[in-house]
CSV table of C-alpha atoms and ligand atoms in Angstrom, one decimal:
chain,number,residue,atom,x,y,z
A,1,MET,CA,33.8,-39.4,44.0
A,2,ILE,CA,34.7,-35.8,44.6
A,3,VAL,CA,38.0,-36.3,42.8
A,4,LYS,CA,36.2,-37.7,39.8
A,5,LEU,CA,33.8,-34.8,39.8
A,6,LEU,CA,36.7,-32.3,40.0
A,7,LYS,CA,38.5,-34.1,37.2
A,8,PHE,CA,35.3,-33.9,35.1
A,9,ALA,CA,34.8,-30.2,35.8
A,10,GLY,CA,38.5,-29.6,35.0
A,11,LEU,CA,38.2,-31.4,31.7
A,12,ALA,CA,35.0,-29.5,30.8
A,13,LEU,CA,36.6,-26.2,31.6
A,14,LEU,CA,39.6,-27.1,29.5
A,15,ALA,CA,37.3,-28.0,26.6
A,16,LEU,CA,35.5,-24.7,26.9
A,17,VAL,CA,38.8,-22.8,26.9
A,18,VAL,CA,39.9,-24.7,23.8
A,19,VAL,CA,36.7,-23.9,22.0
A,20,LEU,CA,36.8,-20.2,23.0
A,21,MET,CA,40.4,-19.9,21.8
A,22,GLU,CA,39.9,-21.8,18.6
A,23,ARG,CA,37.0,-19.5,17.7
A,24,THR,CA,39.0,-16.4,18.6
A,25,MET,CA,42.1,-17.5,16.6
A,26,THR,CA,40.1,-18.4,13.5
A,27,TYR,CA,38.1,-15.1,13.6
A,28,ARG,CA,39.1,-14.0,10.1
A,29,SER,CA,39.4,-10.4,9.0
A,30,LYS,CA,36.8,-9.3,6.4
A,31,GLN,CA,38.9,-6.2,5.4
A,32,GLU,CA,40.0,-6.6,1.8
A,33,LYS,CA,43.3,-5.1,0.8
A,34,VAL,CA,42.7,-2.3,-1.7
A,35,LYS,CA,45.3,0.1,-3.2
A,36,PRO,CA,44.5,3.8,-2.6
A,37,VAL,CA,44.0,5.9,-5.7
A,38,ALA,CA,45.6,9.3,-6.2
A,39,HIS,CA,43.1,12.1,-5.4
A,40,ILE,CA,42.2,14.2,-8.4
A,41,ARG,CA,42.6,18.0,-8.2
A,42,VAL,CA,39.3,19.6,-7.2
A,43,SER,CA,38.9,23.3,-7.7
A,44,THR,CA,38.4,25.3,-4.5
A,45,ASP,CA,35.3,26.7,-6.1
A,46,CYS,CA,33.5,23.8,-4.5
A,47,PHE,CA,33.8,25.5,-1.1
A,48,THR,CA,32.0,28.6,-2.4
A,49,HIS,CA,29.3,26.3,-3.9
A,50,LEU,CA,28.6,24.6,-0.6
A,51,SER,CA,28.8,27.9,1.2
A,52,GLU,CA,26.2,29.5,-1.2
A,53,ALA,CA,23.9,26.5,-0.9
A,54,VAL,CA,24.0,26.9,2.9
A,55,LYS,CA,22.8,30.5,2.5
A,56,PHE,CA,19.4,29.3,1.2
A,57,ARG,CA,17.3,28.8,4.4
A,58,THR,CA,15.6,25.7,3.1
A,59,ILE,CA,14.1,24.9,6.5
A,60,SER,CA,11.5,22.1,7.0
A,61,TYR,CA,8.7,22.7,9.4
A,62,GLU,CA,6.2,20.1,10.7
A,63,GLU,CA,3.3,22.1,9.2
A,64,PRO,CA,3.5,22.0,5.4
A,65,LYS,CA,2.3,25.7,5.4
A,66,GLY,CA,5.6,26.6,7.0
A,67,CYS,CA,7.7,25.6,3.9
A,68,ASP,CA,9.1,28.7,2.2
A,69,THR,CA,8.8,27.6,-1.5
A,70,LEU,CA,10.7,30.6,-2.8
A,71,VAL,CA,13.8,29.7,-0.9
A,72,PHE,CA,13.7,26.2,-2.3
A,73,GLU,CA,13.2,27.7,-5.8
A,74,GLY,CA,16.2,29.8,-5.2
A,75,LEU,CA,18.4,26.8,-4.3
A,76,ILE,CA,17.1,24.8,-7.3
A,77,HIS,CA,18.0,27.6,-9.7
A,78,TYR,CA,21.3,28.0,-8.0
A,79,LEU,CA,22.1,24.3,-8.5
A,80,GLN,CA,21.0,24.4,-12.1
A,81,ALA,CA,23.2,27.4,-12.9
A,82,THR,CA,26.2,26.2,-10.9
A,83,TYR,CA,26.4,22.8,-12.6
A,84,PRO,CA,25.6,23.7,-16.3
A,85,LEU,CA,27.0,20.5,-17.8
A,86,THR,CA,25.0,18.3,-15.4
A,87,THR,CA,21.9,20.4,-16.0
A,88,SER,CA,22.1,20.1,-19.7
A,89,LEU,CA,23.0,16.4,-19.8
A,90,LEU,CA,21.0,15.0,-16.9
A,91,HIS,CA,17.9,17.2,-17.3
A,92,PRO,CA,16.8,17.7,-13.7
A,93,GLN,CA,13.1,17.0,-13.4
A,94,ARG,CA,10.8,18.5,-10.8
A,95,ILE,CA,9.0,16.0,-8.7
A,96,ASN,CA,6.1,17.3,-6.7
A,97,LYS,CA,7.2,20.9,-7.4
A,98,LEU,CA,10.3,21.1,-5.2
A,99,SER,CA,12.2,17.8,-5.3
A,100,LEU,CA,14.7,17.0,-8.1
A,101,LEU,CA,15.5,13.9,-10.1
A,102,TYR,CA,18.5,13.9,-12.5
A,103,THR,CA,18.9,11.0,-14.9
A,104,TRP,CA,22.3,10.1,-16.5
A,105,LYS,CA,21.4,7.5,-19.1
A,106,GLY,CA,23.8,4.6,-19.2
A,107,ARG,CA,24.9,2.9,-22.4
A,108,ASN,CA,24.2,-0.6,-21.2
A,109,PRO,CA,20.4,-1.1,-20.5
A,110,ASP,CA,21.2,-4.6,-19.1
A,111,LEU,CA,22.8,-3.0,-16.0
A,112,LYS,CA,20.5,-2.0,-13.2
A,113,PRO,CA,20.7,1.7,-12.4
A,114,MET,CA,22.3,3.1,-9.3
A,115,ILE,CA,20.7,5.9,-7.3
A,116,LEU,CA,22.5,8.6,-5.2
A,117,ILE,CA,20.3,10.6,-3.0
A,118,GLY,CA,20.4,13.6,-0.7
A,119,HIS,CA,18.1,16.2,0.7
A,120,MET,CA,17.9,19.9,0.2
A,121,ASP,CA,16.0,20.8,3.4
A,122,VAL,CA,17.5,21.4,6.8
A,123,VAL,CA,16.3,21.6,10.4
A,124,PRO,CA,15.9,25.0,12.0
A,125,ALA,CA,19.1,26.5,13.4
A,126,VAL,CA,17.7,27.3,16.8
A,127,THR,CA,18.1,24.4,19.2
A,128,ASP,CA,16.1,23.5,22.3
A,129,SER,CA,19.2,23.9,24.4
A,130,GLY,CA,19.4,27.6,23.6
A,131,GLU,CA,23.1,27.2,22.8
A,132,GLN,CA,24.5,30.0,20.6
A,133,TRP,CA,26.2,29.6,17.2
A,134,GLU,CA,29.8,31.0,16.8
A,135,VAL,CA,28.8,32.3,13.4
A,136,PRO,CA,25.4,33.3,12.0
A,137,PRO,CA,23.9,29.8,11.0
A,138,TYR,CA,23.0,30.7,7.4
A,139,SER,CA,26.1,32.7,6.7
A,140,GLY,CA,27.9,29.9,4.9
A,141,LEU,CA,31.1,31.5,6.3
A,142,ILE,CA,34.4,29.9,5.2
A,143,LYS,CA,36.7,30.2,8.1
A,144,ASP,CA,39.4,28.2,9.9
A,145,GLY,CA,39.5,25.7,7.0
A,146,ALA,CA,35.8,24.9,7.1
A,147,ILE,CA,32.4,25.8,5.6
A,148,TRP,CA,30.1,26.8,8.4
A,149,GLY,CA,26.3,26.7,8.7
A,150,ARG,CA,23.1,24.7,8.9
A,151,GLY,CA,23.1,22.0,6.3
A,152,SER,CA,26.9,22.0,5.7
A,153,LEU,CA,26.9,18.4,7.1
A,154,ASP,CA,23.2,17.5,6.9
A,155,ASP,CA,22.7,17.2,4.1
A,156,LYS,CA,23.8,19.8,1.5
A,157,ILE,CA,27.2,18.1,1.6
A,158,ASN,CA,25.6,15.2,-0.2
A,159,VAL,CA,23.7,17.3,-2.8
A,160,ILE,CA,26.7,19.5,-3.6
A,161,GLY,CA,29.3,16.7,-3.3
A,162,ILE,CA,27.4,14.5,-5.7
A,163,LEU,CA,26.8,17.4,-8.2
A,164,GLU,CA,30.5,18.4,-8.0
A,165,ALA,CA,31.5,14.8,-8.8
A,166,VAL,CA,29.2,14.5,-11.7
A,167,GLU,CA,30.2,17.8,-13.2
A,168,ILE,CA,33.9,16.7,-13.0
A,169,LEU,CA,33.1,13.4,-14.6
A,170,ILE,CA,31.3,15.1,-17.5
A,171,LYS,CA,34.3,17.4,-18.0
A,172,GLU,CA,36.6,14.4,-18.0
A,173,GLY,CA,34.5,12.9,-20.9
A,174,PHE,CA,33.2,10.0,-18.9
A,175,THR,CA,30.0,8.4,-20.0
A,176,PRO,CA,28.3,5.8,-17.8
A,177,GLU,CA,27.5,2.2,-18.7
A,178,ARG,CA,25.0,2.1,-15.9
A,179,THR,CA,22.2,4.6,-15.6
A,180,LEU,CA,22.7,6.9,-12.7
A,181,TYR,CA,19.8,8.7,-10.9
A,182,LEU,CA,20.4,11.6,-8.5
A,183,ALA,CA,17.4,12.2,-6.3
A,184,PHE,CA,17.2,15.2,-4.0
A,185,GLY,CA,14.2,15.4,-1.8
A,186,HIS,CA,12.9,18.6,-0.1
A,187,ASP,CA,11.4,17.4,3.2
A,188,GLU,CA,13.5,14.6,4.6
A,189,GLU,CA,13.7,16.3,8.0
A,190,VAL,CA,9.9,16.0,8.4
A,191,GLY,CA,9.6,12.4,7.0
A,192,GLY,CA,10.1,12.8,3.2
A,193,ARG,CA,6.5,12.1,2.4
A,194,ASN,CA,6.3,15.0,-0.2
A,195,GLY,CA,9.8,14.6,-1.6
A,196,ALA,CA,11.6,11.2,-1.5
A,197,SER,CA,8.3,9.3,-1.3
A,198,LYS,CA,7.1,11.0,-4.5
A,199,ILE,CA,10.4,10.5,-6.3
A,200,ALA,CA,10.2,6.8,-5.4
A,201,GLU,CA,6.6,6.6,-6.6
A,202,TYR,CA,7.7,8.2,-9.9
A,203,LEU,CA,10.5,5.6,-10.3
A,204,VAL,CA,8.2,2.7,-9.5
A,205,ASN,CA,5.8,3.9,-12.2
A,206,GLN,CA,8.7,3.9,-14.6
A,207,HIS,CA,9.4,0.3,-13.6
A,208,VAL,CA,12.9,1.2,-12.3
A,209,LYS,CA,14.6,-1.6,-10.4
A,210,ALA,CA,18.0,-0.4,-9.1
A,211,ALA,CA,21.2,-2.3,-8.2
A,212,PHE,CA,21.7,-0.1,-5.1
A,213,LEU,CA,21.0,3.2,-3.6
A,214,LEU,CA,23.3,5.4,-1.4
A,215,ASP,CA,21.8,7.9,1.1
A,216,GLU,CA,23.0,9.8,4.1
A,217,GLY,CA,23.2,7.9,7.4
A,218,LEU,CA,26.5,6.8,9.0
A,219,VAL,CA,30.0,8.3,8.5
A,220,ILE,CA,33.6,7.4,8.9
A,221,THR,CA,34.1,7.5,12.6
A,222,SER,CA,37.4,8.6,14.1
A,223,GLY,CA,38.1,7.7,17.7
A,224,ILE,CA,34.5,6.5,18.3
A,225,VAL,CA,34.7,2.7,18.0
A,226,PRO,CA,36.3,1.5,21.3
A,227,GLY,CA,39.5,-0.5,21.0
A,228,ILE,CA,40.1,0.6,17.4
A,229,GLU,CA,42.6,3.2,16.5
A,230,GLN,CA,41.9,3.3,12.7
A,231,ASN,CA,39.0,5.2,11.3
A,232,VAL,CA,35.9,3.0,10.8
A,233,ALA,CA,33.5,3.6,7.9
A,234,LEU,CA,30.1,2.5,9.1
A,235,ILE,CA,27.7,1.6,6.3
A,236,GLY,CA,24.1,1.6,7.4
A,237,VAL,CA,22.5,-1.6,6.0
A,238,ALA,CA,19.3,-1.2,8.0
A,239,GLU,CA,17.5,1.5,10.0
A,240,LYS,CA,15.2,1.4,13.0
A,241,GLY,CA,11.5,1.7,12.6
A,242,TYR,CA,9.5,4.6,14.1
A,243,ALA,CA,6.2,4.7,16.0
A,244,SER,CA,4.6,6.9,18.6
A,245,PHE,CA,1.7,5.8,20.8
A,246,GLU,CA,-0.8,8.0,22.6
A,247,LEU,CA,-1.7,6.8,26.1
A,248,SER,CA,-4.8,8.5,27.6
A,249,VAL,CA,-6.9,8.4,30.7
A,250,THR,CA,-10.4,9.9,31.1
A,251,ALA,CA,-12.1,10.2,34.5
A,252,GLU,CA,-14.4,12.5,36.3
A,253,GLY,CA,-12.9,15.9,37.1
A,254,GLY,CA,-14.0,18.0,40.0
A,255,HIS,CA,-12.7,20.1,42.9
A,256,SER,CA,-9.2,19.4,44.0
A,257,SER,CA,-10.3,19.5,47.7
A,258,MET,CA,-12.0,16.1,47.3
A,259,PRO,CA,-9.8,14.1,45.0
A,260,ALA,CA,-10.5,10.4,44.2
A,261,LYS,CA,-7.8,7.9,45.2
A,262,GLU,CA,-6.4,7.9,41.7
A,263,THR,CA,-6.6,10.7,39.2
A,264,PRO,CA,-5.9,10.6,35.4
A,265,ILE,CA,-2.5,12.2,36.0
A,266,GLY,CA,-1.6,9.5,38.6
A,267,ILE,CA,-2.9,6.6,36.5
A,268,LEU,CA,-1.1,7.9,33.4
A,269,ALA,CA,2.1,8.6,35.2
A,270,ALA,CA,2.2,5.1,36.6
A,271,ALA,CA,1.6,3.7,33.0
A,272,VAL,CA,4.5,5.8,31.6
A,273,SER,CA,6.7,4.9,34.4
A,274,ALA,CA,6.0,1.2,33.9
A,275,LEU,CA,7.0,1.5,30.3
A,276,GLU,CA,10.3,3.3,31.2
A,277,LYS,CA,11.1,0.6,33.8
A,278,HIS,CA,10.3,-2.3,31.5
A,279,PRO,CA,11.6,-1.6,28.0
A,280,MET,CA,11.5,-4.2,25.3
A,281,PRO,CA,14.2,-6.8,25.6
A,282,SER,CA,17.7,-6.1,24.3
A,283,ARG,CA,19.4,-8.3,21.7
A,284,LEU,CA,22.0,-8.2,18.9
A,285,SER,CA,20.0,-7.7,15.7
A,286,VAL,CA,21.4,-8.9,12.4
A,287,PRO,CA,23.2,-5.6,11.4
A,288,VAL,CA,24.8,-5.4,14.8
A,289,GLN,CA,26.0,-9.0,14.5
A,290,GLN,CA,27.4,-8.1,11.1
A,291,PHE,CA,29.2,-5.0,12.6
A,292,LEU,CA,30.8,-7.2,15.2
A,293,ASP,CA,32.0,-9.7,12.6
A,294,TYR,CA,33.6,-7.0,10.5
A,295,ILE,CA,35.2,-5.2,13.4
A,296,GLY,CA,35.8,-8.0,15.9
A,297,PRO,CA,38.8,-9.6,14.1
A,298,GLU,CA,40.6,-6.2,14.1
A,299,MET,CA,40.2,-5.6,17.8
A,300,PRO,CA,42.4,-6.3,20.8
A,301,PHE,CA,42.3,-9.8,22.2
A,302,PHE,CA,39.5,-9.6,24.8
A,303,TYR,CA,37.1,-7.8,22.5
A,304,LYS,CA,38.0,-10.4,19.8
A,305,LEU,CA,37.4,-13.2,22.3
A,306,ALA,CA,34.0,-11.9,23.3
A,307,PHE,CA,32.8,-11.0,19.7
A,308,ALA,CA,34.0,-14.4,18.3
A,309,ASN,CA,32.2,-16.3,21.1
A,310,ARG,CA,28.8,-14.6,21.1
A,311,TRP,CA,27.1,-18.0,21.4
A,312,LEU,CA,28.3,-17.8,25.0
A,313,LEU,CA,29.1,-14.2,25.7
A,314,SER,CA,26.4,-12.2,23.9
A,315,ARG,CA,24.9,-10.9,27.3
A,316,LEU,CA,28.3,-9.5,28.1
A,317,VAL,CA,28.5,-7.8,24.7
A,318,ILE,CA,25.0,-6.4,25.1
A,319,ALA,CA,25.8,-5.2,28.7
A,320,THR,CA,28.8,-3.3,27.2
A,321,TYR,CA,26.5,-1.6,24.7
A,322,GLU,CA,24.0,-0.8,27.5
A,323,LYS,CA,26.5,1.3,29.4
A,324,SER,CA,25.5,4.4,27.3
A,325,ASN,CA,22.3,5.7,25.9
A,326,ALA,CA,23.7,5.7,22.4
A,327,GLY,CA,24.8,2.0,22.8
A,328,THR,CA,21.4,1.1,24.3
A,329,ALA,CA,19.7,2.5,21.2
A,330,ILE,CA,21.7,-0.1,19.1
A,331,VAL,CA,20.6,-3.1,21.1
A,332,ARG,CA,16.9,-2.5,21.8
A,333,THR,CA,13.7,-0.9,20.8
A,334,THR,CA,13.8,2.3,22.8
A,335,THR,CA,11.0,3.9,24.8
A,336,ALA,CA,10.9,7.7,25.0
A,337,PRO,CA,8.0,9.5,26.6
A,338,THR,CA,8.1,12.8,24.7
A,339,ILE,CA,4.8,14.7,25.5
A,340,PHE,CA,2.6,14.7,28.7
A,341,ARG,CA,-0.5,16.8,28.8
A,342,SER,CA,-3.1,17.4,31.5
A,343,GLY,CA,-4.6,20.0,33.8
A,344,THR,CA,-5.5,23.6,33.4
A,345,LYS,CA,-5.6,25.1,36.9
A,346,ASP,CA,-4.0,24.2,40.3
A,347,ASN,CA,-7.3,23.7,42.1
A,348,VAL,CA,-9.2,21.7,39.5
A,349,LEU,CA,-8.9,18.0,39.0
A,350,PRO,CA,-8.4,17.3,35.3
A,351,GLY,CA,-10.8,14.9,33.6
A,352,TYR,CA,-8.3,13.8,31.0
A,353,ALA,CA,-4.5,13.2,30.7
A,354,SER,CA,-2.6,12.1,27.7
A,355,ALA,CA,1.0,11.2,26.9
A,356,ILE,CA,3.0,10.4,23.8
A,357,VAL,CA,5.6,7.7,23.9
A,358,ASN,CA,8.0,7.4,21.0
A,359,PHE,CA,9.5,4.0,20.1
A,360,ARG,CA,12.5,3.5,17.8
A,361,ILE,CA,12.1,-0.1,16.6
A,362,LEU,CA,14.9,-2.6,16.2
A,363,PRO,CA,14.9,-4.7,12.9
A,364,GLY,CA,13.0,-7.8,13.8
A,365,ASP,CA,10.5,-6.1,16.0
A,366,ALA,CA,7.2,-4.9,14.4
A,367,ILE,CA,4.9,-2.0,15.4
A,368,THR,CA,2.3,-4.6,16.5
A,369,ASP,CA,4.9,-6.1,18.9
A,370,VAL,CA,5.4,-2.7,20.4
A,371,GLN,CA,1.6,-2.3,20.9
A,372,THR,CA,1.4,-5.7,22.5
A,373,HIS,CA,4.3,-4.9,24.8
A,374,ILE,CA,2.6,-1.6,25.9
A,375,LEU,CA,-0.7,-3.2,26.7
A,376,LYS,CA,1.0,-6.0,28.6
A,377,THR,CA,3.3,-3.7,30.5
A,378,VAL,CA,0.7,-1.0,31.4
A,379,ASN,CA,-1.9,-3.7,32.2
A,380,ASP,CA,-4.6,-1.2,33.1
A,381,SER,CA,-7.8,-1.1,31.1
A,382,ARG,CA,-8.3,2.6,32.1
A,383,VAL,CA,-5.4,3.5,29.9
A,384,LYS,CA,-6.3,3.8,26.2
A,385,VAL,CA,-3.5,3.1,23.8
A,386,GLN,CA,-3.4,4.1,20.2
A,387,LEU,CA,-0.9,4.7,17.4
A,388,SER,CA,-0.3,8.4,16.8
A,389,GLY,CA,1.1,10.3,13.9
A,390,HIS,CA,3.4,8.9,11.1
A,391,PHE,CA,5.1,5.6,11.6
A,392,SER,CA,7.4,3.3,9.7
A,393,GLU,CA,8.4,-0.3,10.3
A,394,ALA,CA,12.1,-1.2,10.6
A,395,GLY,CA,12.9,-2.0,7.0
A,396,GLU,CA,14.6,-5.1,5.5
A,397,ILE,CA,18.3,-5.6,5.9
A,398,SER,CA,20.4,-4.8,2.8
A,399,HIS,CA,22.9,-7.4,1.5
A,400,VAL,CA,26.5,-7.3,2.4
A,401,ASP,CA,27.6,-10.4,0.4
A,402,CYS,CA,27.0,-8.8,-3.0
A,403,PRO,CA,29.1,-6.9,-5.6
A,404,GLU,CA,27.3,-3.6,-4.8
A,405,PHE,CA,28.5,-3.6,-1.2
A,406,LEU,CA,32.0,-4.6,-2.3
A,407,VAL,CA,32.1,-1.7,-4.7
A,408,LEU,CA,31.1,0.7,-1.9
A,409,GLU,CA,33.8,-0.8,0.4
A,410,LYS,CA,36.4,-0.6,-2.3
A,411,SER,CA,35.6,3.0,-3.1
A,412,ILE,CA,35.9,3.9,0.5
A,413,ARG,CA,39.3,2.3,0.9
A,414,GLN,CA,40.6,3.8,-2.3
A,415,ILE,CA,39.9,7.3,-1.2
A,416,PHE,CA,40.3,6.9,2.6
A,417,PRO,CA,43.3,4.6,3.0
A,418,ASN,CA,43.7,2.5,6.2
A,419,THR,CA,40.0,2.8,6.9
A,420,LEU,CA,38.1,-0.2,8.2
A,421,THR,CA,34.6,-0.8,6.8
A,422,ALA,CA,31.6,-2.4,8.6
A,423,PRO,CA,27.9,-2.8,8.1
A,424,SER,CA,25.9,-1.1,10.8
A,425,LEU,CA,22.5,-0.1,12.1
A,426,VAL,CA,21.2,3.4,11.6
A,427,ILE,CA,19.2,4.4,14.7
A,428,ALA,CA,17.5,7.4,13.1
A,429,GLY,CA,15.3,7.5,9.9
A,430,THR,CA,16.4,8.5,6.4
A,431,ASP,CA,14.8,9.1,3.1
A,432,SER,CA,16.1,5.8,1.8
A,433,ARG,CA,13.2,3.8,3.3
A,434,HIS,CA,10.9,5.3,0.7
A,435,TYR,CA,12.9,3.4,-2.0
A,436,ALA,CA,12.6,0.0,-0.4
A,437,SER,CA,10.5,-1.3,-3.3
A,438,ILE,CA,13.1,-0.1,-5.9
A,439,THR,CA,16.1,-2.0,-4.6
A,440,ASP,CA,17.1,-4.6,-2.0
A,441,ASN,CA,20.4,-2.7,-1.4
A,442,LEU,CA,19.8,0.5,0.5
A,443,TYR,CA,23.1,1.8,1.9
A,444,ARG,CA,23.3,4.8,4.2
A,445,PHE,CA,26.7,6.3,4.3
A,446,VAL,CA,28.2,9.8,4.0
A,447,PRO,CA,31.9,9.9,3.0
A,448,LEU,CA,33.1,12.2,5.8
A,449,ILE,CA,35.4,11.6,8.7
A,450,ALA,CA,33.8,12.6,12.0
A,451,GLY,CA,34.9,12.5,15.6
A,452,PRO,CA,32.6,12.8,18.6
A,453,ASP,CA,32.5,16.6,18.5
A,454,ASP,CA,31.5,16.6,14.8
A,455,LEU,CA,28.5,14.3,15.4
A,456,LYS,CA,27.1,16.7,18.0
A,457,ARG,CA,27.0,19.5,15.4
A,458,ILE,CA,24.5,17.6,13.2
A,459,HIS,CA,21.1,19.2,14.2
A,460,GLY,CA,23.1,21.1,16.9
A,461,VAL,CA,25.0,24.4,16.9
A,462,ASN,CA,28.2,25.2,14.9
A,463,GLU,CA,27.5,22.7,12.1
A,464,LYS,CA,30.5,22.9,9.8
A,465,MET,CA,32.3,20.9,7.1
A,466,SER,CA,36.0,20.9,7.0
A,467,CYS,CA,37.4,21.8,3.5
A,468,PRO,CA,39.8,18.8,3.2
A,469,ASN,CA,36.9,16.5,4.2
A,470,PHE,CA,34.7,18.0,1.6
A,471,ILE,CA,37.3,17.4,-1.1
A,472,ASN,CA,37.5,13.8,0.0
A,473,CYS,CA,33.8,13.6,-0.2
A,474,ILE,CA,33.7,14.7,-3.9
A,475,CYS,CA,36.6,12.3,-4.8
A,476,PHE,CA,34.6,9.5,-3.2
A,477,PHE,CA,31.4,10.1,-5.2
A,478,ARG,CA,33.5,10.3,-8.4
A,479,GLN,CA,35.3,7.1,-7.5
A,480,LEU,CA,32.1,5.3,-6.6
A,481,ILE,CA,30.5,6.2,-10.0
A,482,LEU,CA,33.6,5.1,-11.8
A,483,ASN,CA,33.8,1.8,-9.9
A,484,SER,CA,30.1,1.1,-10.4
A,485,ASN,CA,30.6,1.2,-14.1
A,486,LYS,CA,33.3,-1.5,-14.3
B,29,ZN,ZN1,19.8,14.5,6.9
């Protein structure tokens, strides 16, 4: 009997190994071979243009009153003067006073337009960590082969890079078949409700349906994807949703010499702690599965084995992600208590305590799911729970099996040879979500090569754009516009 059982177990194990190996060996590469194109000569004036753009302190503040409209006016006039051909041919239109929409009419009205977007505003240069900049943050200094300053990466590189490319194309005598819109919002860093949202509204009123849209988001990573030596261009095909909930407790206050067994602070602290200890379940959402399928076949054997056999090993893959906070953000709806308020004096019991908990929501989870999760986890009727501030659902997932995605991949490989491409999930929010009703294909990708140190500079100190990287960026936008017209 035992021998029979052992034989059976042995056979089952063998069958399992065969299946695992079969799937690993037939895990086919999705990386199309593309011939690189020769880079065009780009005038070094482009460095001065980005540097000058950085000098405009177009800072977004949470309160709309904080917006310095004169600085935005300055930048807009600078753009119009610096790119005279683009200005005269694409007629930039003001949307809601400070956002810009350029239109390059295509010859073929049957082709759906493409939209390239960027944002002109930046976050303040002072960071919470108090770290100091090596150069004044709005100096736009060009030193050590880079353009320094707030906005040089996020996101004036897009605005200036796109305008440089269009100006070059006009000089080359190019005329598009497909209509091209350039849309530059002025308040992305505070949600885009006055900029991108209004531009999108305008386009909807004009009945515009676009083939695709390209916005900031992910980059070409260098030395970041484990197990891969090549650079990997990550193309955001979805972004996480956003919601904050206020949790509050009201009770009788009084003298601290005679406290009740439980006080608002204690009750609320327990609720927040329960939420931290019991986050929403982790899983591999569709964009992450797509990422694994594009990258897996290029990886060393054991990674490949795990990625090709997610039907059995998905928990192992998820556990690998969960080793870091950044990885965890990719596989679950995250829970982040960000504000806690209560009490006024050390000998007075507060009658009220409130906390804000911010959730970044995985595609497939809805804001109502988060609310249900909070109520179930806190499980205390004394804690009131309500949605607070602005929120957005995780949007739809853009297509990857379509000509638009292929054109994007091709343009990347033509300008950045030996680069792998992969769909991916953006864990932050971008302006692109406002355009969801205009196109099913929202892609979030900035054509710049970035290592771990560069990513820290975005919204951090010492933001800078390397000069060769910026040239590549301009070449990429030019190539993308050309390819989209074939
Ligand atoms: Zn940005």
